[in-house]
Amino acid sequence: MTAATRPDRASHAARIMPGPAAIAEAMLAAGCRFFAGYPMTPFTEVLETMAARLPEVGGVCVNAESELEAVGMAWGAAATGTPAATGSTGQGLSLMQESLAEIVYARLPLVVLNMARAQGDYFQATRGGGHGDYRHLVLAPCDVPEAVELTQLAFHLAEKWRSPVLVMGDYYLAHTHQSVTVAPLDFGPLPPRDWALDGRSGGSGAAKLISPLSDAKQRHAAGRADAGYDLAEFYHRHVAVMERMVAEEPPRAETEFVEDAEVVVVAYGTPGAYVRQAVRELRAEGRRVGYVRPITLVPFPSEIVAAAAAGGRTVAVYENNQGQMLDDVRLAVLGAAPVRFIGGLSLDASGFGIAPDLDVAVLKARIAAVHDAAAPAGDAGHDGRGGAA
Amino acid sequence: MQREILWTGIGGQGIQLATELLAAAAVAEGRHAMFFGSYGGMMRGGNSDTTLVLGDAPVQSPPTIGATWSALVLHPAHAAGTLAKLRPDGLLVANSTLCTDIGGHPGAVVRIPATELATAAGSANAVTMVALGAFAAATRIAALDTLIGLLPEVLPAYRHRHIPANEAALRAGHRAAAPLVDAWAASGAPEEAAV
Protein backbone atom coordinates (compact mmCIF):
# COMPACT_ATOMS: atom_id res chain seq x y z
CA MET A 1 0.00 0.00 0.00
CA THR A 2 1.22 3.45 -0.69
CA ALA A 3 -0.05 6.81 0.31
CA ALA A 4 1.22 8.49 -2.80
CA THR A 5 -1.22 9.02 -5.61
CA ARG A 6 0.02 10.68 -8.74
CA PRO A 7 -1.56 11.36 -12.11
CA ASP A 8 -0.19 9.38 -15.03
CA ARG A 9 0.40 12.53 -16.97
CA ALA A 10 2.12 15.60 -15.69
CA SER A 11 -0.57 18.22 -15.43
CA HIS A 12 0.10 21.63 -16.88
CA ALA A 13 0.43 22.89 -13.33
CA ALA A 14 3.41 20.59 -12.84
CA ARG A 15 6.81 22.24 -12.58
CA ILE A 16 10.28 20.89 -12.38
CA MET A 17 11.41 21.86 -8.88
CA PRO A 18 14.38 21.08 -6.66
CA GLY A 19 13.44 19.15 -3.53
CA PRO A 20 13.99 22.01 -1.05
CA ALA A 21 11.85 24.44 -3.05
CA ALA A 22 9.10 21.85 -3.41
CA ILE A 23 9.15 21.18 0.33
CA ALA A 24 9.04 24.91 1.03
CA GLU A 25 6.09 25.38 -1.32
CA ALA A 26 4.35 22.43 0.33
CA MET A 27 4.82 24.11 3.72
CA LEU A 28 3.24 27.30 2.37
CA ALA A 29 0.37 25.30 0.85
CA ALA A 30 -0.19 23.70 4.25
CA GLY A 31 -0.52 27.14 5.82
CA CYS A 32 2.92 27.49 7.41
CA ARG A 33 3.47 31.12 8.32
CA PHE A 34 6.54 30.95 10.56
CA PHE A 35 9.87 29.31 9.85
CA ALA A 36 13.19 29.59 11.62
CA GLY A 37 16.44 27.80 10.98
CA TYR A 38 20.19 28.06 10.79
CA PRO A 39 22.04 27.19 7.57
CA MET A 40 23.59 23.75 7.27
CA THR A 41 23.92 21.64 4.12
CA PRO A 42 21.66 20.14 2.87
CA PHE A 43 19.02 22.01 4.88
CA THR A 44 20.19 25.46 3.77
CA GLU A 45 18.22 25.49 0.52
CA VAL A 46 14.95 24.99 2.40
CA LEU A 47 15.76 27.97 4.63
CA GLU A 48 16.71 30.08 1.60
CA THR A 49 13.44 29.31 -0.16
CA MET A 50 11.38 30.01 2.95
CA ALA A 51 13.24 33.30 3.46
CA ALA A 52 12.28 34.33 -0.06
CA ARG A 53 8.72 33.02 -0.08
CA LEU A 54 7.25 33.44 3.42
CA PRO A 55 7.16 37.27 3.42
CA GLU A 56 5.27 37.12 0.11
CA VAL A 57 2.38 35.36 1.85
CA GLY A 58 2.47 37.43 5.02
CA GLY A 59 4.61 35.04 7.00
CA VAL A 60 7.89 35.42 8.83
CA CYS A 61 11.14 33.55 8.28
CA VAL A 62 14.08 34.05 10.63
CA ASN A 63 17.66 33.05 9.97
CA ALA A 64 18.39 32.38 13.63
CA GLU A 65 21.80 32.61 15.29
CA SER A 66 21.79 28.91 16.04
CA GLU A 67 19.53 25.88 15.85
CA LEU A 68 18.81 26.27 19.56
CA GLU A 69 17.36 29.71 18.93
CA ALA A 70 15.54 28.56 15.80
CA VAL A 71 13.59 25.91 17.66
CA GLY A 72 12.86 28.36 20.46
CA MET A 73 11.43 30.86 18.00
CA ALA A 74 9.34 28.19 16.31
CA TRP A 75 8.13 27.06 19.76
CA GLY A 76 6.96 30.58 20.52
CA ALA A 77 5.22 30.96 17.17
CA ALA A 78 3.50 27.58 17.56
CA ALA A 79 2.19 28.61 20.98
CA THR A 80 0.22 31.40 19.32
CA GLY A 81 -1.48 28.93 17.00
CA THR A 82 0.61 29.97 13.99
CA PRO A 83 1.45 27.00 11.78
CA ALA A 84 5.20 26.83 12.26
CA ALA A 85 8.20 24.77 11.28
CA THR A 86 11.92 24.52 11.83
CA GLY A 87 14.59 22.10 10.77
CA SER A 88 18.23 21.36 10.14
CA THR A 89 20.39 18.33 9.51
CA GLY A 90 20.79 15.74 12.23
CA GLN A 91 23.67 17.72 13.69
CA GLY A 92 21.49 20.78 14.15
CA LEU A 93 18.61 18.71 15.44
CA SER A 94 20.92 17.44 18.17
CA LEU A 95 20.98 20.98 19.50
CA MET A 96 17.18 21.09 19.44
CA GLN A 97 16.51 17.86 21.32
CA GLU A 98 15.83 19.39 24.73
CA SER A 99 13.38 21.85 23.22
CA LEU A 100 11.67 19.19 21.10
CA ALA A 101 11.06 17.08 24.18
CA GLU A 102 9.61 20.10 25.96
CA ILE A 103 7.45 21.02 22.95
CA VAL A 104 6.02 17.51 22.92
CA TYR A 105 5.10 17.93 26.58
CA ALA A 106 3.74 21.43 25.98
CA ARG A 107 1.49 19.79 23.38
CA LEU A 108 2.28 22.17 20.53
CA PRO A 109 1.99 21.50 16.81
CA LEU A 110 5.33 21.96 15.06
CA VAL A 111 6.77 20.52 11.87
CA VAL A 112 10.45 19.66 12.04
CA LEU A 113 12.55 18.86 8.97
CA ASN A 114 15.67 16.76 9.07
CA MET A 115 17.47 17.14 5.75
CA ALA A 116 19.76 14.40 6.91
CA ARG A 117 23.23 13.40 5.86
CA ALA A 118 23.12 9.67 5.12
CA GLN A 119 20.73 7.83 7.48
CA GLY A 120 22.51 8.05 10.81
CA ASP A 121 19.64 9.91 12.46
CA TYR A 122 17.06 7.11 12.57
CA PHE A 123 17.48 6.60 16.30
CA GLN A 124 17.49 10.36 16.90
CA ALA A 125 14.21 10.68 14.98
CA THR A 126 12.38 7.66 16.35
CA ARG A 127 13.75 7.39 19.89
CA GLY A 128 14.57 11.04 20.42
CA GLY A 129 17.56 12.50 22.14
CA GLY A 130 15.53 14.54 24.58
CA HIS A 131 14.39 13.81 28.07
CA GLY A 132 11.22 12.17 29.24
CA ASP A 133 8.83 9.57 28.00
CA TYR A 134 7.80 11.01 24.66
CA ARG A 135 7.05 10.05 21.08
CA HIS A 136 6.22 12.03 18.00
CA LEU A 137 5.29 10.97 14.48
CA VAL A 138 8.03 10.59 11.85
CA LEU A 139 7.41 10.57 8.08
CA ALA A 140 10.05 9.52 5.53
CA PRO A 141 9.50 10.41 1.84
CA CYS A 142 11.53 8.72 -0.91
CA ASP A 143 11.25 11.41 -3.58
CA VAL A 144 10.11 14.97 -4.22
CA PRO A 145 6.39 14.35 -4.97
CA GLU A 146 6.07 12.21 -1.87
CA ALA A 147 7.88 14.86 0.17
CA VAL A 148 5.32 17.42 -1.01
CA GLU A 149 2.48 15.19 0.18
CA LEU A 150 4.05 14.15 3.47
CA THR A 151 5.14 17.67 4.37
CA GLN A 152 1.53 18.81 4.08
CA LEU A 153 0.37 15.74 5.98
CA ALA A 154 2.86 16.61 8.72
CA PHE A 155 1.18 19.98 9.28
CA HIS A 156 -2.21 18.28 9.46
CA LEU A 157 -1.05 15.63 11.91
CA ALA A 158 0.83 18.17 14.02
CA GLU A 159 -2.32 20.19 14.48
CA LYS A 160 -4.58 17.16 14.86
CA TRP A 161 -2.52 15.78 17.73
CA ARG A 162 -0.96 19.04 18.97
CA SER A 163 2.44 17.44 18.60
CA PRO A 164 5.68 17.92 16.71
CA VAL A 165 5.91 15.82 13.54
CA LEU A 166 9.28 15.14 11.99
CA VAL A 167 9.81 14.83 8.24
CA MET A 168 12.96 12.87 7.46
CA GLY A 169 14.64 13.99 4.24
CA ASP A 170 18.14 13.37 2.96
CA TYR A 171 20.92 14.71 0.74
CA TYR A 172 19.41 13.22 -2.41
CA LEU A 173 16.00 14.74 -1.71
CA ALA A 174 17.73 18.08 -1.29
CA HIS A 175 19.58 17.81 -4.62
CA THR A 176 17.04 16.16 -6.90
CA HIS A 177 14.75 18.11 -9.21
CA GLN A 178 11.44 16.47 -10.02
CA SER A 179 8.24 17.39 -11.84
CA VAL A 180 5.62 18.03 -9.22
CA THR A 181 2.40 19.90 -8.64
CA VAL A 182 2.16 21.66 -5.30
CA ALA A 183 -1.45 22.32 -4.35
CA PRO A 184 -3.11 22.36 -0.93
CA LEU A 185 -4.20 18.87 0.14
CA ASP A 186 -7.30 18.31 2.24
CA PHE A 187 -6.73 15.74 4.98
CA GLY A 188 -9.99 16.42 6.77
CA PRO A 189 -11.25 18.66 9.55
CA LEU A 190 -9.10 19.76 12.47
CA PRO A 191 -10.02 20.65 16.03
CA PRO A 192 -10.27 24.37 16.86
CA ARG A 193 -7.14 26.16 18.03
CA ASP A 194 -8.82 27.19 21.26
CA TRP A 195 -5.65 26.35 23.17
CA ALA A 196 -3.54 28.98 21.41
CA LEU A 197 -2.22 31.99 23.26
CA ASP A 198 -4.01 35.13 22.14
CA GLY A 199 -2.43 37.85 24.25
CA ARG A 200 -4.89 37.78 27.11
CA SER A 201 -2.90 37.63 30.33
CA GLY A 202 -3.40 36.87 33.99
CA GLY A 203 -6.16 38.93 35.58
CA SER A 204 -8.21 39.04 32.39
CA GLY A 205 -10.11 35.96 33.37
CA ALA A 206 -9.23 34.39 30.02
CA ALA A 207 -5.50 33.73 30.35
CA LYS A 208 -4.24 30.47 28.88
CA LEU A 209 -1.25 28.45 29.90
CA ILE A 210 0.96 26.47 27.56
CA SER A 211 3.81 24.81 29.35
CA PRO A 212 5.59 21.48 29.43
CA LEU A 213 4.87 21.52 33.17
CA SER A 214 1.11 21.69 32.91
CA ASP A 215 -1.72 23.54 31.24
CA ALA A 216 -3.72 24.23 34.37
CA LYS A 217 -2.82 25.56 37.76
CA GLN A 218 -4.60 24.17 40.78
CA ARG A 219 -6.47 26.93 42.45
CA HIS A 220 -8.06 27.32 45.77
CA ALA A 221 -6.65 24.05 47.02
CA ALA A 222 -5.97 23.82 50.72
CA GLY A 223 -7.18 27.35 51.15
CA ARG A 224 -4.54 28.90 48.86
CA ALA A 225 -5.22 30.95 45.72
CA ASP A 226 -2.51 29.18 43.75
CA ALA A 227 -1.54 25.68 44.74
CA GLY A 228 0.81 25.01 41.82
CA TYR A 229 0.59 22.16 39.37
CA ASP A 230 -0.47 18.56 39.59
CA LEU A 231 2.28 17.19 37.34
CA ALA A 232 1.17 13.59 37.71
CA GLU A 233 -2.29 14.42 36.42
CA PHE A 234 -0.79 16.41 33.52
CA TYR A 235 1.75 13.80 32.49
CA HIS A 236 -0.74 10.94 32.68
CA ARG A 237 -3.22 12.89 30.57
CA HIS A 238 -0.46 13.77 28.13
CA VAL A 239 0.92 10.26 27.65
CA ALA A 240 -2.59 8.94 27.12
CA VAL A 241 -2.98 11.28 24.13
CA MET A 242 0.49 10.32 22.87
CA GLU A 243 -0.32 6.62 23.11
CA ARG A 244 -3.57 7.18 21.24
CA MET A 245 -1.71 9.09 18.52
CA VAL A 246 0.78 6.30 17.91
CA ALA A 247 -1.93 3.64 18.11
CA GLU A 248 -4.52 5.36 15.93
CA GLU A 249 -2.43 6.89 13.16
CA PRO A 250 -2.18 4.22 10.46
CA PRO A 251 1.34 3.05 9.67
CA ARG A 252 2.17 3.66 6.03
CA ALA A 253 4.41 1.58 3.81
CA GLU A 254 4.87 0.83 0.13
CA THR A 255 5.17 -2.88 -0.70
CA GLU A 256 5.72 -4.78 -3.91
CA PHE A 257 6.20 -8.45 -4.79
CA VAL A 258 5.96 -9.56 -1.15
CA GLU A 259 3.22 -12.19 -1.67
CA ASP A 260 5.59 -14.88 -2.92
CA ALA A 261 8.94 -13.33 -2.05
CA GLU A 262 11.68 -15.51 -0.62
CA VAL A 263 13.59 -12.41 0.42
CA VAL A 264 11.87 -9.20 1.52
CA VAL A 265 14.06 -6.10 1.63
CA VAL A 266 13.19 -3.26 4.01
CA ALA A 267 14.55 0.24 3.28
CA TYR A 268 13.26 3.79 3.79
CA GLY A 269 13.79 7.21 2.23
CA THR A 270 15.78 7.65 -0.98
CA PRO A 271 17.62 4.35 -0.40
CA GLY A 272 14.15 2.80 -0.54
CA ALA A 273 13.87 4.03 -4.14
CA TYR A 274 17.21 2.37 -4.96
CA VAL A 275 16.07 -0.87 -3.33
CA ARG A 276 12.78 -0.71 -5.26
CA GLN A 277 14.68 -0.47 -8.55
CA ALA A 278 17.07 -3.28 -7.54
CA VAL A 279 14.19 -5.54 -6.54
CA ARG A 280 12.29 -4.87 -9.78
CA GLU A 281 15.36 -5.75 -11.85
CA LEU A 282 15.99 -8.92 -9.81
CA ARG A 283 12.34 -9.91 -10.28
CA ALA A 284 12.71 -9.40 -14.02
CA GLU A 285 15.73 -11.69 -13.86
CA GLY A 286 13.71 -14.38 -12.11
CA ARG A 287 14.54 -14.04 -8.42
CA ARG A 288 11.58 -14.04 -6.05
CA VAL A 289 12.35 -10.92 -4.03
CA GLY A 290 10.13 -8.12 -2.77
CA TYR A 291 10.38 -5.00 -0.66
CA VAL A 292 8.71 -3.01 2.08
CA ARG A 293 9.42 0.71 2.20
CA PRO A 294 8.30 2.21 5.51
CA ILE A 295 6.80 5.67 4.94
CA THR A 296 5.97 6.26 8.60
CA LEU A 297 8.94 5.51 10.84
CA VAL A 298 6.77 6.34 13.87
CA PRO A 299 4.47 4.48 13.95
CA PHE A 300 6.67 1.83 12.39
CA PRO A 301 4.73 -0.45 9.98
CA SER A 302 5.49 -3.51 12.09
CA GLU A 303 2.45 -5.50 11.00
CA ILE A 304 3.18 -4.87 7.32
CA VAL A 305 6.78 -6.04 7.79
CA ALA A 306 5.63 -9.05 9.82
CA ALA A 307 3.08 -10.02 7.18
CA ALA A 308 5.67 -9.72 4.44
CA ALA A 309 8.05 -11.91 6.45
CA ALA A 310 5.43 -14.57 7.17
CA GLY A 311 6.30 -18.08 6.15
CA GLY A 312 9.84 -18.01 7.41
CA ARG A 313 11.23 -15.97 4.54
CA THR A 314 14.44 -14.06 4.93
CA VAL A 315 14.21 -10.34 5.61
CA ALA A 316 17.07 -8.10 4.48
CA VAL A 317 17.48 -4.55 5.79
CA TYR A 318 19.27 -1.81 3.88
CA GLU A 319 20.13 1.44 5.64
CA ASN A 320 22.96 3.89 5.05
CA ASN A 321 24.11 3.49 8.65
CA GLN A 322 25.44 0.71 10.82
CA GLY A 323 21.99 -0.72 11.57
CA GLN A 324 19.30 1.30 13.36
CA MET A 325 15.94 0.58 11.73
CA LEU A 326 17.25 -2.97 11.84
CA ASP A 327 16.12 -3.06 15.48
CA ASP A 328 12.54 -2.16 14.54
CA VAL A 329 12.50 -4.78 11.80
CA ARG A 330 13.72 -7.42 14.26
CA LEU A 331 11.04 -6.37 16.74
CA ALA A 332 8.42 -6.60 14.00
CA VAL A 333 9.50 -10.05 12.89
CA LEU A 334 10.05 -11.34 16.44
CA GLY A 335 12.25 -14.20 15.33
CA ALA A 336 9.77 -15.56 12.80
CA ALA A 337 12.27 -15.09 9.98
CA PRO A 338 16.01 -14.53 9.76
CA VAL A 339 16.91 -10.83 9.46
CA ARG A 340 20.06 -10.00 7.48
CA PHE A 341 21.67 -6.56 7.43
CA ILE A 342 22.88 -5.55 3.97
CA GLY A 343 23.51 -1.86 4.69
CA GLY A 344 26.37 0.03 6.29
CA LEU A 345 27.60 3.59 6.39
CA SER A 346 28.47 4.75 2.86
CA LEU A 347 29.80 8.26 2.31
CA ASP A 348 31.79 10.21 -0.21
CA ALA A 349 34.74 12.36 0.82
CA SER A 350 32.46 15.26 1.79
CA GLY A 351 30.79 13.08 4.39
CA PHE A 352 27.26 13.68 3.17
CA GLY A 353 27.09 13.56 -0.61
CA ILE A 354 26.76 10.65 -2.98
CA ALA A 355 26.93 7.27 -1.26
CA PRO A 356 28.94 4.72 -3.27
CA ASP A 357 26.63 1.95 -2.03
CA LEU A 358 23.56 3.71 -3.42
CA ASP A 359 24.07 2.01 -6.74
CA VAL A 360 21.43 -0.37 -8.09
CA ALA A 361 24.12 -2.86 -9.18
CA VAL A 362 25.65 -2.92 -5.68
CA LEU A 363 22.26 -3.43 -4.04
CA LYS A 364 21.24 -6.11 -6.54
CA ALA A 365 24.38 -8.07 -5.72
CA ARG A 366 23.74 -7.88 -1.98
CA ILE A 367 20.07 -8.83 -2.27
CA ALA A 368 20.89 -11.65 -4.70
CA ALA A 369 23.51 -12.98 -2.29
CA VAL A 370 20.96 -13.11 0.54
CA HIS A 371 18.42 -14.70 -1.79
CA ASP A 372 20.74 -17.36 -3.12
CA ALA A 373 22.07 -18.18 0.35
CA ALA A 374 18.51 -18.58 1.61
CA ALA A 375 17.49 -20.94 -1.18
CA PRO A 376 16.94 -24.57 -0.14
CA ALA A 377 19.75 -27.00 -1.04
CA GLY A 378 19.56 -28.04 -4.66
CA ASP A 379 17.30 -25.12 -5.50
CA ALA A 380 18.75 -22.03 -7.07
CA GLY A 381 15.90 -20.15 -5.44
CA HIS A 382 14.69 -18.66 -8.66
CA ASP A 383 13.23 -19.99 -11.83
CA GLY A 384 16.56 -21.40 -12.96
CA ARG A 385 17.14 -19.08 -15.87
CA GLY A 386 19.93 -17.38 -14.02
CA GLY A 387 21.77 -20.65 -13.58
CA ALA A 388 22.88 -20.07 -9.98
CA ALA A 389 24.19 -23.18 -8.25
CA MET B 1 8.01 4.77 -21.68
CA GLN B 2 11.10 6.14 -19.99
CA ARG B 3 14.17 7.84 -21.45
CA GLU B 4 17.40 8.25 -19.51
CA ILE B 5 19.92 10.92 -20.45
CA LEU B 6 23.31 11.16 -18.74
CA TRP B 7 25.35 14.29 -19.27
CA THR B 8 29.03 14.73 -18.49
CA GLY B 9 31.38 17.65 -18.86
CA ILE B 10 33.34 20.11 -16.77
CA GLY B 11 32.29 23.06 -14.67
CA GLY B 12 31.50 26.13 -16.76
CA GLN B 13 30.06 24.27 -19.74
CA GLY B 14 26.47 24.69 -18.58
CA ILE B 15 25.68 21.01 -17.97
CA GLN B 16 23.39 21.67 -14.98
CA LEU B 17 21.50 24.48 -16.71
CA ALA B 18 20.95 22.58 -19.96
CA THR B 19 19.70 19.55 -18.04
CA GLU B 20 17.21 21.70 -16.16
CA LEU B 21 16.09 23.27 -19.45
CA LEU B 22 15.39 19.89 -21.05
CA ALA B 23 13.62 18.68 -17.92
CA ALA B 24 11.43 21.80 -17.92
CA ALA B 25 10.68 21.37 -21.63
CA ALA B 26 9.66 17.75 -21.15
CA VAL B 27 7.33 18.73 -18.31
CA ALA B 28 5.87 21.54 -20.42
CA GLU B 29 5.15 18.96 -23.12
CA GLY B 30 3.21 16.83 -20.66
CA ARG B 31 5.87 14.42 -19.46
CA HIS B 32 7.37 13.69 -16.07
CA ALA B 33 10.98 14.40 -15.20
CA MET B 34 13.58 13.87 -12.55
CA PHE B 35 17.19 14.99 -12.52
CA PHE B 36 20.07 14.82 -10.15
CA GLY B 37 23.20 16.88 -10.56
CA SER B 38 26.66 16.46 -9.13
CA TYR B 39 29.67 18.64 -9.58
CA GLY B 40 33.11 19.21 -8.17
CA GLY B 41 34.03 22.02 -5.84
CA MET B 42 35.81 23.96 -8.57
CA MET B 43 33.83 26.56 -10.51
CA ARG B 44 35.69 25.62 -13.69
CA GLY B 45 37.39 22.39 -14.63
CA GLY B 46 35.90 20.00 -12.10
CA ASN B 47 33.46 17.33 -13.09
CA SER B 48 29.87 18.30 -13.83
CA ASP B 49 27.46 15.43 -14.35
CA THR B 50 23.72 15.00 -14.38
CA THR B 51 21.24 12.15 -14.50
CA LEU B 52 17.96 13.01 -16.24
CA VAL B 53 15.04 10.60 -16.48
CA LEU B 54 11.97 11.53 -18.55
CA GLY B 55 8.83 9.47 -18.77
CA ASP B 56 5.18 9.26 -19.73
CA ALA B 57 4.38 8.14 -16.18
CA PRO B 58 5.63 9.48 -12.85
CA VAL B 59 9.33 8.74 -12.60
CA GLN B 60 10.14 6.22 -9.87
CA SER B 61 13.80 5.87 -10.75
CA PRO B 62 16.32 6.53 -8.00
CA PRO B 63 18.31 9.75 -8.47
CA THR B 64 21.26 7.95 -10.06
CA ILE B 65 21.03 5.05 -12.50
CA GLY B 66 23.17 2.20 -13.78
CA ALA B 67 22.16 2.08 -17.45
CA THR B 68 21.11 4.80 -19.87
CA TRP B 69 19.34 5.24 -23.20
CA SER B 70 21.59 8.16 -24.16
CA ALA B 71 24.70 10.03 -23.10
CA LEU B 72 25.86 13.56 -23.88
CA VAL B 73 29.61 13.92 -23.51
CA LEU B 74 30.75 17.52 -23.56
CA HIS B 75 34.28 16.93 -22.24
CA PRO B 76 36.28 13.72 -22.01
CA ALA B 77 37.92 14.39 -18.62
CA HIS B 78 35.35 12.63 -16.44
CA ALA B 79 33.40 10.73 -19.10
CA ALA B 80 34.48 7.14 -18.41
CA GLY B 81 31.79 6.45 -15.79
CA THR B 82 29.06 7.84 -18.01
CA LEU B 83 30.19 5.91 -21.08
CA ALA B 84 30.26 2.70 -19.04
CA LYS B 85 26.54 3.15 -18.31
CA LEU B 86 25.52 3.72 -21.95
CA ARG B 87 23.63 0.71 -23.27
CA PRO B 88 25.21 -0.87 -26.36
CA ASP B 89 22.25 0.24 -28.45
CA GLY B 90 22.11 3.65 -26.78
CA LEU B 91 22.67 7.02 -28.39
CA LEU B 92 25.90 8.91 -27.84
CA VAL B 93 26.14 12.65 -28.49
CA ALA B 94 29.76 13.78 -28.34
CA ASN B 95 31.32 17.22 -28.45
CA SER B 96 33.75 16.44 -31.25
CA THR B 97 35.69 19.65 -30.69
CA LEU B 98 37.07 18.25 -27.44
CA CYS B 99 36.24 14.54 -27.59
CA THR B 100 38.50 13.27 -30.33
CA ASP B 101 38.59 9.72 -28.97
CA ILE B 102 35.46 8.45 -27.30
CA GLY B 103 36.16 4.78 -27.92
CA GLY B 104 34.14 2.37 -29.97
CA HIS B 105 30.49 2.78 -29.04
CA PRO B 106 28.51 0.18 -31.03
CA GLY B 107 25.28 2.21 -31.09
CA ALA B 108 24.39 5.45 -32.82
CA VAL B 109 26.78 8.37 -32.41
CA VAL B 110 26.10 12.02 -33.13
CA ARG B 111 29.35 13.96 -33.39
CA ILE B 112 28.81 17.68 -33.06
CA PRO B 113 31.58 20.31 -32.87
CA ALA B 114 29.75 21.95 -29.98
CA THR B 115 32.52 24.17 -28.65
CA GLU B 116 33.27 25.41 -32.15
CA LEU B 117 29.61 26.08 -32.94
CA ALA B 118 29.00 27.77 -29.60
CA THR B 119 31.95 30.08 -30.15
CA ALA B 120 30.72 30.92 -33.63
CA ALA B 121 27.22 31.57 -32.26
CA GLY B 122 28.62 34.11 -29.83
CA SER B 123 29.44 32.36 -26.57
CA ALA B 124 31.76 29.43 -25.91
CA ASN B 125 30.01 29.09 -22.54
CA ALA B 126 26.85 27.96 -24.34
CA VAL B 127 28.48 24.74 -25.51
CA THR B 128 25.94 22.48 -23.78
CA MET B 129 23.08 24.41 -25.37
CA VAL B 130 24.53 23.52 -28.78
CA ALA B 131 24.64 19.86 -27.76
CA LEU B 132 21.07 20.06 -26.44
CA GLY B 133 19.88 21.61 -29.70
CA ALA B 134 21.57 18.81 -31.64
CA PHE B 135 20.16 16.16 -29.30
CA ALA B 136 16.65 17.58 -29.74
CA ALA B 137 17.02 17.58 -33.53
CA ALA B 138 18.37 14.02 -33.58
CA THR B 139 15.76 12.55 -31.22
CA ARG B 140 12.73 14.89 -31.03
CA ILE B 141 13.08 14.50 -27.26
CA ALA B 142 11.61 18.03 -27.01
CA ALA B 143 10.68 20.73 -29.48
CA LEU B 144 13.18 23.49 -30.18
CA ASP B 145 10.51 26.15 -29.62
CA THR B 146 9.68 24.66 -26.21
CA LEU B 147 13.33 24.79 -25.19
CA ILE B 148 13.78 28.37 -26.37
CA GLY B 149 10.52 29.45 -24.74
CA LEU B 150 11.64 28.21 -21.35
CA LEU B 151 15.01 29.99 -21.27
CA PRO B 152 13.55 32.94 -19.30
CA GLU B 153 12.19 30.49 -16.73
CA VAL B 154 15.33 28.47 -16.07
CA LEU B 155 17.74 31.40 -16.24
CA PRO B 156 17.65 33.65 -13.19
CA ALA B 157 16.63 37.22 -13.90
CA TYR B 158 20.16 38.53 -13.50
CA ARG B 159 21.25 36.20 -16.32
CA HIS B 160 18.51 37.15 -18.76
CA ARG B 161 20.91 39.18 -20.85
CA HIS B 162 22.39 35.82 -21.91
CA ILE B 163 19.10 34.53 -23.36
CA PRO B 164 19.96 35.57 -26.96
CA ALA B 165 23.32 33.76 -26.82
CA ASN B 166 21.72 30.61 -25.43
CA GLU B 167 18.96 30.73 -28.04
CA ALA B 168 21.53 31.15 -30.81
CA ALA B 169 23.46 28.15 -29.46
CA LEU B 170 20.33 25.99 -29.31
CA ARG B 171 19.47 26.92 -32.90
CA ALA B 172 23.03 26.30 -34.11
CA GLY B 173 23.04 22.82 -32.60
CA HIS B 174 19.57 22.07 -33.93
CA ARG B 175 20.63 23.01 -37.47
CA ALA B 176 23.75 20.89 -37.26
CA ALA B 177 22.11 17.54 -36.50
CA ALA B 178 19.90 15.40 -38.69
CA PRO B 179 16.88 13.47 -37.38
CA LEU B 180 18.05 10.05 -36.23
CA VAL B 181 15.47 8.46 -33.93
CA ASP B 182 12.11 9.46 -32.47
CA ALA B 183 12.56 9.31 -28.70
CA TRP B 184 8.85 9.01 -28.07
CA ALA B 185 7.78 7.02 -31.14
CA ALA B 186 6.37 4.16 -29.08
CA SER B 187 4.56 6.38 -26.59
CA GLY B 188 1.26 8.16 -26.78
CA ALA B 189 1.11 11.74 -27.94
CA PRO B 190 1.98 14.12 -25.14
CA GLU B 191 -0.51 16.64 -23.96
CA GLU B 192 -0.55 19.91 -25.80
CA ALA B 193 2.49 21.91 -24.92
CA ALA B 194 1.86 24.53 -22.28
CA VAL B 195 4.49 26.87 -23.70
PDB file of C-alpha atoms in Angstrom, chain A residues 19 41 67 82 84 101 113 132 142 165 197 208 228 250 270 294 353 369:
ATOM      1  CA  GLY A  19      13.439  19.155  -3.527  1.00  0.00           C
ATOM      2  CA  THR A  41      23.924  21.635   4.124  1.00  0.00           C
ATOM      3  CA  GLU A  67      19.527  25.884  15.850  1.00  0.00           C
ATOM      4  CA  THR A  82       0.607  29.968  13.992  1.00  0.00           C
ATOM      5  CA  ALA A  84       5.198  26.827  12.259  1.00  0.00           C
ATOM      6  CA  ALA A 101      11.057  17.079  24.179  1.00  0.00           C
ATOM      7  CA  LEU A 113      12.553  18.860   8.969  1.00  0.00           C
ATOM      8  CA  GLY A 132      11.224  12.171  29.242  1.00  0.00           C
ATOM      9  CA  CYS A 142      11.528   8.722  -0.905  1.00  0.00           C
ATOM     10  CA  VAL A 165       5.907  15.817  13.536  1.00  0.00           C
ATOM     11  CA  LEU A 197      -2.221  31.994  23.265  1.00  0.00           C
ATOM     12  CA  LYS A 208      -4.238  30.471  28.875  1.00  0.00           C
ATOM     13  CA  GLY A 228       0.809  25.006  41.820  1.00  0.00           C
ATOM     14  CA  PRO A 250      -2.180   4.219  10.457  1.00  0.00           C
ATOM     15  CA  THR A 270      15.776   7.653  -0.982  1.00  0.00           C
ATOM     16  CA  PRO A 294       8.300   2.209   5.506  1.00  0.00           C
ATOM     17  CA  GLY A 353      27.093  13.562  -0.610  1.00  0.00           C
ATOM     18  CA  ALA A 369      23.515 -12.981  -2.293  1.00  0.00           C
TER      19      ALA A 369
END
